């Protein structure tokens, strides 16, 4: 799939949130938080994320790639990309909380998906939607999606790392 085709797909994709949908994301006002997420004019408007993250905080938080492990180190969602994405987001939320932050402080996400193909976009977004509903968030920081051959454990289908800036 070409980059332009993927952009069209992402721009036209409606996330399946149903009745538990959080409200539509609002751009953060400058000066109110350490992270200001924006979609500049002249760049495509993508529902799943913002194109630019402007950081004004002073405390950098780098969260190691999170996989679908629960608190006991047991893999959640064997063979289920949506369930694994959801667990990754929950784990990131836990790490952010420990650092004194939240998803509002995330400047950038990097998502690694094993054997990526465009048909995996639907379960990826479903997992994000389920995590959003569970955590009461709308995670739309700039994100990079990379297809990889494998991760550290054969049962892991996705790994997500985050960079946050706290004020």
PDB file of C-alpha atoms in Angstrom:
ATOM      1  CA  UNK A   1       0.000   0.000   0.000  1.00  0.00           C
ATOM      2  CA  UNK A   2       1.434   3.378  -0.949  1.00  0.00           C
ATOM      3  CA  UNK A   3       1.793   6.171   1.591  1.00  0.00           C
ATOM      4  CA  UNK A   4      -0.980   8.180  -0.095  1.00  0.00           C
ATOM      5  CA  UNK A   5      -3.320   5.181  -0.043  1.00  0.00           C
ATOM      6  CA  UNK A   6      -2.611   4.574   3.654  1.00  0.00           C
ATOM      7  CA  UNK A   7      -3.263   8.263   4.411  1.00  0.00           C
ATOM      8  CA  UNK A   8      -6.610   8.061   2.584  1.00  0.00           C
ATOM      9  CA  UNK A   9      -7.470   4.914   4.545  1.00  0.00           C
ATOM     10  CA  UNK A  10      -6.596   6.512   7.873  1.00  0.00           C
ATOM     11  CA  UNK A  11      -8.399   9.753   7.007  1.00  0.00           C
ATOM     12  CA  UNK A  12     -11.585   7.937   6.015  1.00  0.00           C
ATOM     13  CA  UNK A  13     -11.544   5.281   8.737  1.00  0.00           C
ATOM     14  CA  UNK A  14     -14.241   5.572  11.384  1.00  0.00           C
ATOM     15  CA  UNK A  15     -13.139   4.068  14.681  1.00  0.00           C
ATOM     16  CA  UNK A  16     -15.653   1.511  16.023  1.00  0.00           C
ATOM     17  CA  UNK A  17     -16.303   3.078  19.429  1.00  0.00           C
ATOM     18  CA  UNK A  18     -20.084   2.589  19.684  1.00  0.00           C
ATOM     19  CA  UNK A  19     -21.968   4.099  22.597  1.00  0.00           C
ATOM     20  CA  UNK A  20     -18.881   4.246  24.823  1.00  0.00           C
ATOM     21  CA  UNK A  21     -17.185   6.806  22.583  1.00  0.00           C
ATOM     22  CA  UNK A  22     -15.263   9.479  24.404  1.00  0.00           C
ATOM     23  CA  UNK A  23     -15.950  13.004  23.164  1.00  0.00           C
ATOM     24  CA  UNK A  24     -14.165  14.156  20.028  1.00  0.00           C
ATOM     25  CA  UNK A  25     -10.586  15.231  20.772  1.00  0.00           C
ATOM     26  CA  UNK A  26      -9.995  18.935  21.201  1.00  0.00           C
ATOM     27  CA  UNK A  27      -6.729  20.647  20.450  1.00  0.00           C
ATOM     28  CA  UNK A  28      -4.974  21.588  23.647  1.00  0.00           C
ATOM     29  CA  UNK A  29      -4.577  25.249  24.300  1.00  0.00           C
ATOM     30  CA  UNK A  30      -1.027  26.577  24.270  1.00  0.00           C
ATOM     31  CA  UNK A  31       0.362  27.193  27.724  1.00  0.00           C
ATOM     32  CA  UNK A  32      -2.173  24.972  29.487  1.00  0.00           C
ATOM     33  CA  UNK A  33      -0.169  21.746  29.341  1.00  0.00           C
ATOM     34  CA  UNK A  34       3.328  20.541  28.575  1.00  0.00           C
ATOM     35  CA  UNK A  35       2.149  19.043  25.257  1.00  0.00           C
ATOM     36  CA  UNK A  36       0.214  20.878  22.553  1.00  0.00           C
ATOM     37  CA  UNK A  37      -1.024  18.523  19.812  1.00  0.00           C
ATOM     38  CA  UNK A  38      -1.849  20.157  16.484  1.00  0.00           C
ATOM     39  CA  UNK A  39      -2.668  19.395  12.871  1.00  0.00           C
ATOM     40  CA  UNK A  40      -1.049  22.234  10.886  1.00  0.00           C
ATOM     41  CA  UNK A  41      -2.780  23.505   7.783  1.00  0.00           C
ATOM     42  CA  UNK A  42      -1.096  22.020   4.741  1.00  0.00           C
ATOM     43  CA  UNK A  43      -0.795  18.538   6.304  1.00  0.00           C
ATOM     44  CA  UNK A  44      -3.464  15.818   6.159  1.00  0.00           C
ATOM     45  CA  UNK A  45      -5.934  15.704   9.037  1.00  0.00           C
ATOM     46  CA  UNK A  46      -5.782  12.152  10.436  1.00  0.00           C
ATOM     47  CA  UNK A  47      -8.387  11.128  13.035  1.00  0.00           C
ATOM     48  CA  UNK A  48      -6.146   8.565  14.732  1.00  0.00           C
ATOM     49  CA  UNK A  49      -3.366  11.010  15.635  1.00  0.00           C
ATOM     50  CA  UNK A  50      -2.082  14.598  15.353  1.00  0.00           C
ATOM     51  CA  UNK A  51       0.786  15.490  13.040  1.00  0.00           C
ATOM     52  CA  UNK A  52       2.764  17.658  15.478  1.00  0.00           C
ATOM     53  CA  UNK A  53       3.478  17.585  19.194  1.00  0.00           C
ATOM     54  CA  UNK A  54       4.882  20.794  20.678  1.00  0.00           C
ATOM     55  CA  UNK A  55       6.512  20.183  24.059  1.00  0.00           C
ATOM     56  CA  UNK A  56       7.038  22.912  26.628  1.00  0.00           C
ATOM     57  CA  UNK A  57       7.625  20.793  29.724  1.00  0.00           C
ATOM     58  CA  UNK A  58      10.889  20.049  31.454  1.00  0.00           C
ATOM     59  CA  UNK A  59      10.672  16.389  32.547  1.00  0.00           C
ATOM     60  CA  UNK A  60      11.214  13.811  29.796  1.00  0.00           C
ATOM     61  CA  UNK A  61       9.723  10.352  30.297  1.00  0.00           C
ATOM     62  CA  UNK A  62      10.787   7.531  27.987  1.00  0.00           C
ATOM     63  CA  UNK A  63       8.646   4.419  28.325  1.00  0.00           C
ATOM     64  CA  UNK A  64      10.164   1.180  27.103  1.00  0.00           C
ATOM     65  CA  UNK A  65       8.235  -0.692  24.453  1.00  0.00           C
ATOM     66  CA  UNK A  66       5.191  -2.203  26.129  1.00  0.00           C
ATOM     67  CA  UNK A  67       3.905  -5.596  25.053  1.00  0.00           C
ATOM     68  CA  UNK A  68       0.756  -7.516  25.988  1.00  0.00           C
ATOM     69  CA  UNK A  69       1.975  -8.682  29.389  1.00  0.00           C
ATOM     70  CA  UNK A  70      -0.220  -8.335  32.437  1.00  0.00           C
ATOM     71  CA  UNK A  71       1.244  -7.423  35.853  1.00  0.00           C
ATOM     72  CA  UNK A  72       2.411 -11.025  36.347  1.00  0.00           C
ATOM     73  CA  UNK A  73       4.219 -11.164  32.992  1.00  0.00           C
ATOM     74  CA  UNK A  74       1.591 -13.374  31.335  1.00  0.00           C
ATOM     75  CA  UNK A  75       0.773 -12.609  27.692  1.00  0.00           C
ATOM     76  CA  UNK A  76      -2.763 -11.309  27.193  1.00  0.00           C
ATOM     77  CA  UNK A  77      -4.678 -11.983  23.958  1.00  0.00           C
ATOM     78  CA  UNK A  78      -2.770 -14.811  22.261  1.00  0.00           C
ATOM     79  CA  UNK A  79      -3.308 -14.335  18.511  1.00  0.00           C
ATOM     80  CA  UNK A  80      -5.611 -11.313  19.056  1.00  0.00           C
ATOM     81  CA  UNK A  81      -4.048  -8.059  17.832  1.00  0.00           C
ATOM     82  CA  UNK A  82      -6.839  -5.851  19.238  1.00  0.00           C
ATOM     83  CA  UNK A  83      -6.527  -7.392  22.720  1.00  0.00           C
ATOM     84  CA  UNK A  84      -2.751  -7.014  22.651  1.00  0.00           C
ATOM     85  CA  UNK A  85      -2.926  -3.372  21.537  1.00  0.00           C
ATOM     86  CA  UNK A  86      -5.407  -2.691  24.343  1.00  0.00           C
ATOM     87  CA  UNK A  87      -3.040  -4.246  26.911  1.00  0.00           C
ATOM     88  CA  UNK A  88      -0.094  -2.236  25.559  1.00  0.00           C
ATOM     89  CA  UNK A  89      -2.044   1.004  26.048  1.00  0.00           C
ATOM     90  CA  UNK A  90      -3.097  -0.047  29.557  1.00  0.00           C
ATOM     91  CA  UNK A  91       0.554  -0.760  30.377  1.00  0.00           C
ATOM     92  CA  UNK A  92       1.609   2.639  29.012  1.00  0.00           C
ATOM     93  CA  UNK A  93      -1.095   4.265  31.148  1.00  0.00           C
ATOM     94  CA  UNK A  94       0.292   2.472  34.212  1.00  0.00           C
ATOM     95  CA  UNK A  95       3.844   3.619  33.427  1.00  0.00           C
ATOM     96  CA  UNK A  96       2.698   7.205  32.837  1.00  0.00           C
ATOM     97  CA  UNK A  97       0.836   7.243  36.139  1.00  0.00           C
ATOM     98  CA  UNK A  98       3.945   6.039  37.979  1.00  0.00           C
ATOM     99  CA  UNK A  99       5.894   8.918  36.400  1.00  0.00           C
ATOM    100  CA  UNK A 100       3.242  11.407  37.526  1.00  0.00           C
ATOM    101  CA  UNK A 101       1.715  11.844  34.083  1.00  0.00           C
ATOM    102  CA  UNK A 102      -1.080  10.720  31.811  1.00  0.00           C
ATOM    103  CA  UNK A 103      -1.742  10.245  28.118  1.00  0.00           C
ATOM    104  CA  UNK A 104      -2.160  14.045  27.935  1.00  0.00           C
ATOM    105  CA  UNK A 105       1.621  14.226  28.408  1.00  0.00           C
ATOM    106  CA  UNK A 106       2.544  11.851  25.573  1.00  0.00           C
ATOM    107  CA  UNK A 107       4.530  13.589  22.853  1.00  0.00           C
ATOM    108  CA  UNK A 108       5.081  10.555  20.579  1.00  0.00           C
ATOM    109  CA  UNK A 109       4.117   6.903  20.231  1.00  0.00           C
ATOM    110  CA  UNK A 110       5.929   4.303  18.160  1.00  0.00           C
ATOM    111  CA  UNK A 111       3.976   1.148  17.307  1.00  0.00           C
ATOM    112  CA  UNK A 112       5.689  -2.011  16.077  1.00  0.00           C
ATOM    113  CA  UNK A 113       3.400  -4.651  14.525  1.00  0.00           C
ATOM    114  CA  UNK A 114       4.614  -8.121  13.552  1.00  0.00           C
ATOM    115  CA  UNK A 115       4.111  -8.946   9.853  1.00  0.00           C
ATOM    116  CA  UNK A 116       2.216  -5.705   9.204  1.00  0.00           C
ATOM    117  CA  UNK A 117      -0.349  -5.666   6.387  1.00  0.00           C
ATOM    118  CA  UNK A 118      -3.054  -3.027   5.809  1.00  0.00           C
ATOM    119  CA  UNK A 119      -5.812  -5.449   6.895  1.00  0.00           C
ATOM    120  CA  UNK A 120      -4.377  -5.228  10.430  1.00  0.00           C
ATOM    121  CA  UNK A 121      -5.414  -1.560  10.678  1.00  0.00           C
ATOM    122  CA  UNK A 122      -8.951  -2.456  11.793  1.00  0.00           C
ATOM    123  CA  UNK A 123      -7.920  -4.602  14.802  1.00  0.00           C
ATOM    124  CA  UNK A 124      -5.174  -2.093  15.660  1.00  0.00           C
ATOM    125  CA  UNK A 125      -7.709   0.743  15.835  1.00  0.00           C
ATOM    126  CA  UNK A 126     -10.189  -1.497  17.678  1.00  0.00           C
ATOM    127  CA  UNK A 127      -7.574  -2.140  20.362  1.00  0.00           C
ATOM    128  CA  UNK A 128      -6.885   1.595  20.660  1.00  0.00           C
ATOM    129  CA  UNK A 129     -10.635   2.261  20.906  1.00  0.00           C
ATOM    130  CA  UNK A 130     -11.106  -0.351  23.631  1.00  0.00           C
ATOM    131  CA  UNK A 131      -8.158   1.022  25.605  1.00  0.00           C
ATOM    132  CA  UNK A 132      -9.494   4.565  25.162  1.00  0.00           C
ATOM    133  CA  UNK A 133     -12.871   3.552  26.587  1.00  0.00           C
ATOM    134  CA  UNK A 134     -11.283   1.592  29.453  1.00  0.00           C
ATOM    135  CA  UNK A 135      -8.865   4.386  30.388  1.00  0.00           C
ATOM    136  CA  UNK A 136     -11.181   7.328  29.609  1.00  0.00           C
ATOM    137  CA  UNK A 137      -8.679   8.885  27.206  1.00  0.00           C
ATOM    138  CA  UNK A 138      -8.340   9.969  23.613  1.00  0.00           C
ATOM    139  CA  UNK A 139      -4.737   9.117  22.660  1.00  0.00           C
ATOM    140  CA  UNK A 140      -3.916  11.153  19.574  1.00  0.00           C
ATOM    141  CA  UNK A 141      -0.239  12.151  19.841  1.00  0.00           C
ATOM    142  CA  UNK A 142       1.936  11.841  16.740  1.00  0.00           C
ATOM    143  CA  UNK A 143       2.568   8.176  16.077  1.00  0.00           C
ATOM    144  CA  UNK A 144       4.763   6.066  13.857  1.00  0.00           C
ATOM    145  CA  UNK A 145       3.638   2.598  12.791  1.00  0.00           C
ATOM    146  CA  UNK A 146       6.339   0.143  11.770  1.00  0.00           C
ATOM    147  CA  UNK A 147       6.011  -3.400  10.488  1.00  0.00           C
ATOM    148  CA  UNK A 148       8.594  -5.755  11.963  1.00  0.00           C
ATOM    149  CA  UNK A 149       9.487  -9.394  11.322  1.00  0.00           C
ATOM    150  CA  UNK A 150       9.288 -10.460  14.979  1.00  0.00           C
ATOM    151  CA  UNK A 151       9.358  -9.267  18.585  1.00  0.00           C
ATOM    152  CA  UNK A 152      11.116 -10.664  21.667  1.00  0.00           C
ATOM    153  CA  UNK A 153       8.460 -13.302  22.390  1.00  0.00           C
ATOM    154  CA  UNK A 154       6.792 -15.210  19.530  1.00  0.00           C
ATOM    155  CA  UNK A 155       3.293 -14.678  21.060  1.00  0.00           C
ATOM    156  CA  UNK A 156       3.677 -10.886  20.963  1.00  0.00           C
ATOM    157  CA  UNK A 157       2.023  -9.271  17.958  1.00  0.00           C
ATOM    158  CA  UNK A 158       2.618  -5.617  18.879  1.00  0.00           C
ATOM    159  CA  UNK A 159       4.932  -3.431  20.967  1.00  0.00           C
ATOM    160  CA  UNK A 160       4.303   0.253  21.704  1.00  0.00           C
ATOM    161  CA  UNK A 161       6.751   2.743  23.161  1.00  0.00           C
ATOM    162  CA  UNK A 162       5.981   6.260  24.357  1.00  0.00           C
ATOM    163  CA  UNK A 163       7.798   9.501  24.999  1.00  0.00           C
ATOM    164  CA  UNK A 164       6.139  11.955  27.369  1.00  0.00           C
ATOM    165  CA  UNK A 165       6.932  15.475  28.556  1.00  0.00           C
ATOM    166  CA  UNK A 166       5.761  16.561  31.999  1.00  0.00           C
ATOM    167  CA  UNK A 167       5.543  20.219  32.930  1.00  0.00           C
TER     168      UNK A 167
END
